[in-house]
Amino acid sequence: MDFALLNYLDKNTLHVKISPILPTTEEFNNYLEKLTSLVKNSEDLYLLVDTTYASYLPSELRKLQADWITDNKELIKKVIIMTVHVIPDAIQRSIFNAIFLIQKPVVPYKVVPDIKTAIEIMDISKSSKKVA
């Protein structure tokens, strides 16, 4: 089982479904490389990050993720319109939002409890921006 499955729901929506397995550093780096490649080959992208079944990542991997965001800041701003994070647990959603209060996100974002809400938010944003 892969750490994350990355699939397009449509030409502008990349769904990143995080699995419950804890990846090795190498597996996590492979995930980041694949994510980078997909983002680079997209435009007007909505990033849907589904952590419904995710395990808590160790600090080393969270740091790699943060470094990836810093290293790819311009690419993210250029390509990604919005990120929507599915986090079912209310406490984890609060923690995630608190992190973004301290570390401002690169693009607009929403944190929601379920995939249905995430898709509704993206659909509303797409219809207002005329992105299909």
mmCIF file of N, CA, C and O in Angstrom, residues 8 10 20 45 52 55 74 76 112:
data_model
loop_
_atom_site.group_PDB
_atom_site.id
_atom_site.type_symbol
_atom_site.label_atom_id
_atom_site.label_comp_id
_atom_site.label_asym_id
_atom_site.label_seq_id
_atom_site.Cartn_x
_atom_site.Cartn_y
_atom_site.Cartn_z
ATOM 1 N N TYR A 8 -6.404 12.463 -10.307
ATOM 2 C CA TYR A 8 -7.215 13.602 -10.706
ATOM 3 C C TYR A 8 -8.688 13.198 -10.663
ATOM 4 O O TYR A 8 -9.061 12.178 -11.232
ATOM 5 N N ASP A 10 -10.909 15.446 -11.736
ATOM 6 C CA ASP A 10 -11.194 16.067 -13.027
ATOM 7 C C ASP A 10 -9.914 16.802 -13.415
ATOM 8 O O ASP A 10 -8.922 16.731 -12.685
ATOM 9 N N PRO A 20 -3.369 4.995 5.943
ATOM 10 C CA PRO A 20 -3.023 4.906 7.359
ATOM 11 C C PRO A 20 -1.585 4.438 7.630
ATOM 12 O O PRO A 20 -1.141 4.472 8.778
ATOM 13 N N LEU A 45 -5.208 24.560 -10.498
ATOM 14 C CA LEU A 45 -5.399 23.307 -9.762
ATOM 15 C C LEU A 45 -6.042 23.529 -8.394
ATOM 16 O O LEU A 45 -5.702 24.458 -7.674
ATOM 17 N N THR A 52 -8.566 11.483 6.018
ATOM 18 C CA THR A 52 -9.561 10.724 6.782
ATOM 19 C C THR A 52 -8.955 9.517 7.481
ATOM 20 O O THR A 52 -9.270 9.237 8.637
ATOM 21 N N SER A 55 -2.434 8.430 9.482
ATOM 22 C CA SER A 55 -1.800 8.331 10.792
ATOM 23 C C SER A 55 -1.069 9.638 11.063
ATOM 24 O O SER A 55 -0.765 10.398 10.147
ATOM 25 N N GLU A 74 6.655 29.337 -4.967
ATOM 26 C CA GLU A 74 6.294 30.033 -6.208
ATOM 27 C C GLU A 74 5.471 29.133 -7.128
ATOM 28 O O GLU A 74 4.509 29.590 -7.758
ATOM 29 N N ILE A 76 3.521 26.673 -6.177
ATOM 30 C CA ILE A 76 2.210 26.545 -5.543
ATOM 31 C C ILE A 76 1.356 27.773 -5.848
ATOM 32 O O ILE A 76 0.201 27.656 -6.246
ATOM 33 N N VAL A 112 -12.106 20.993 6.315
ATOM 34 C CA VAL A 112 -13.479 20.491 6.435
ATOM 35 C C VAL A 112 -13.492 19.092 7.039
ATOM 36 O O VAL A 112 -12.476 18.387 7.015
#
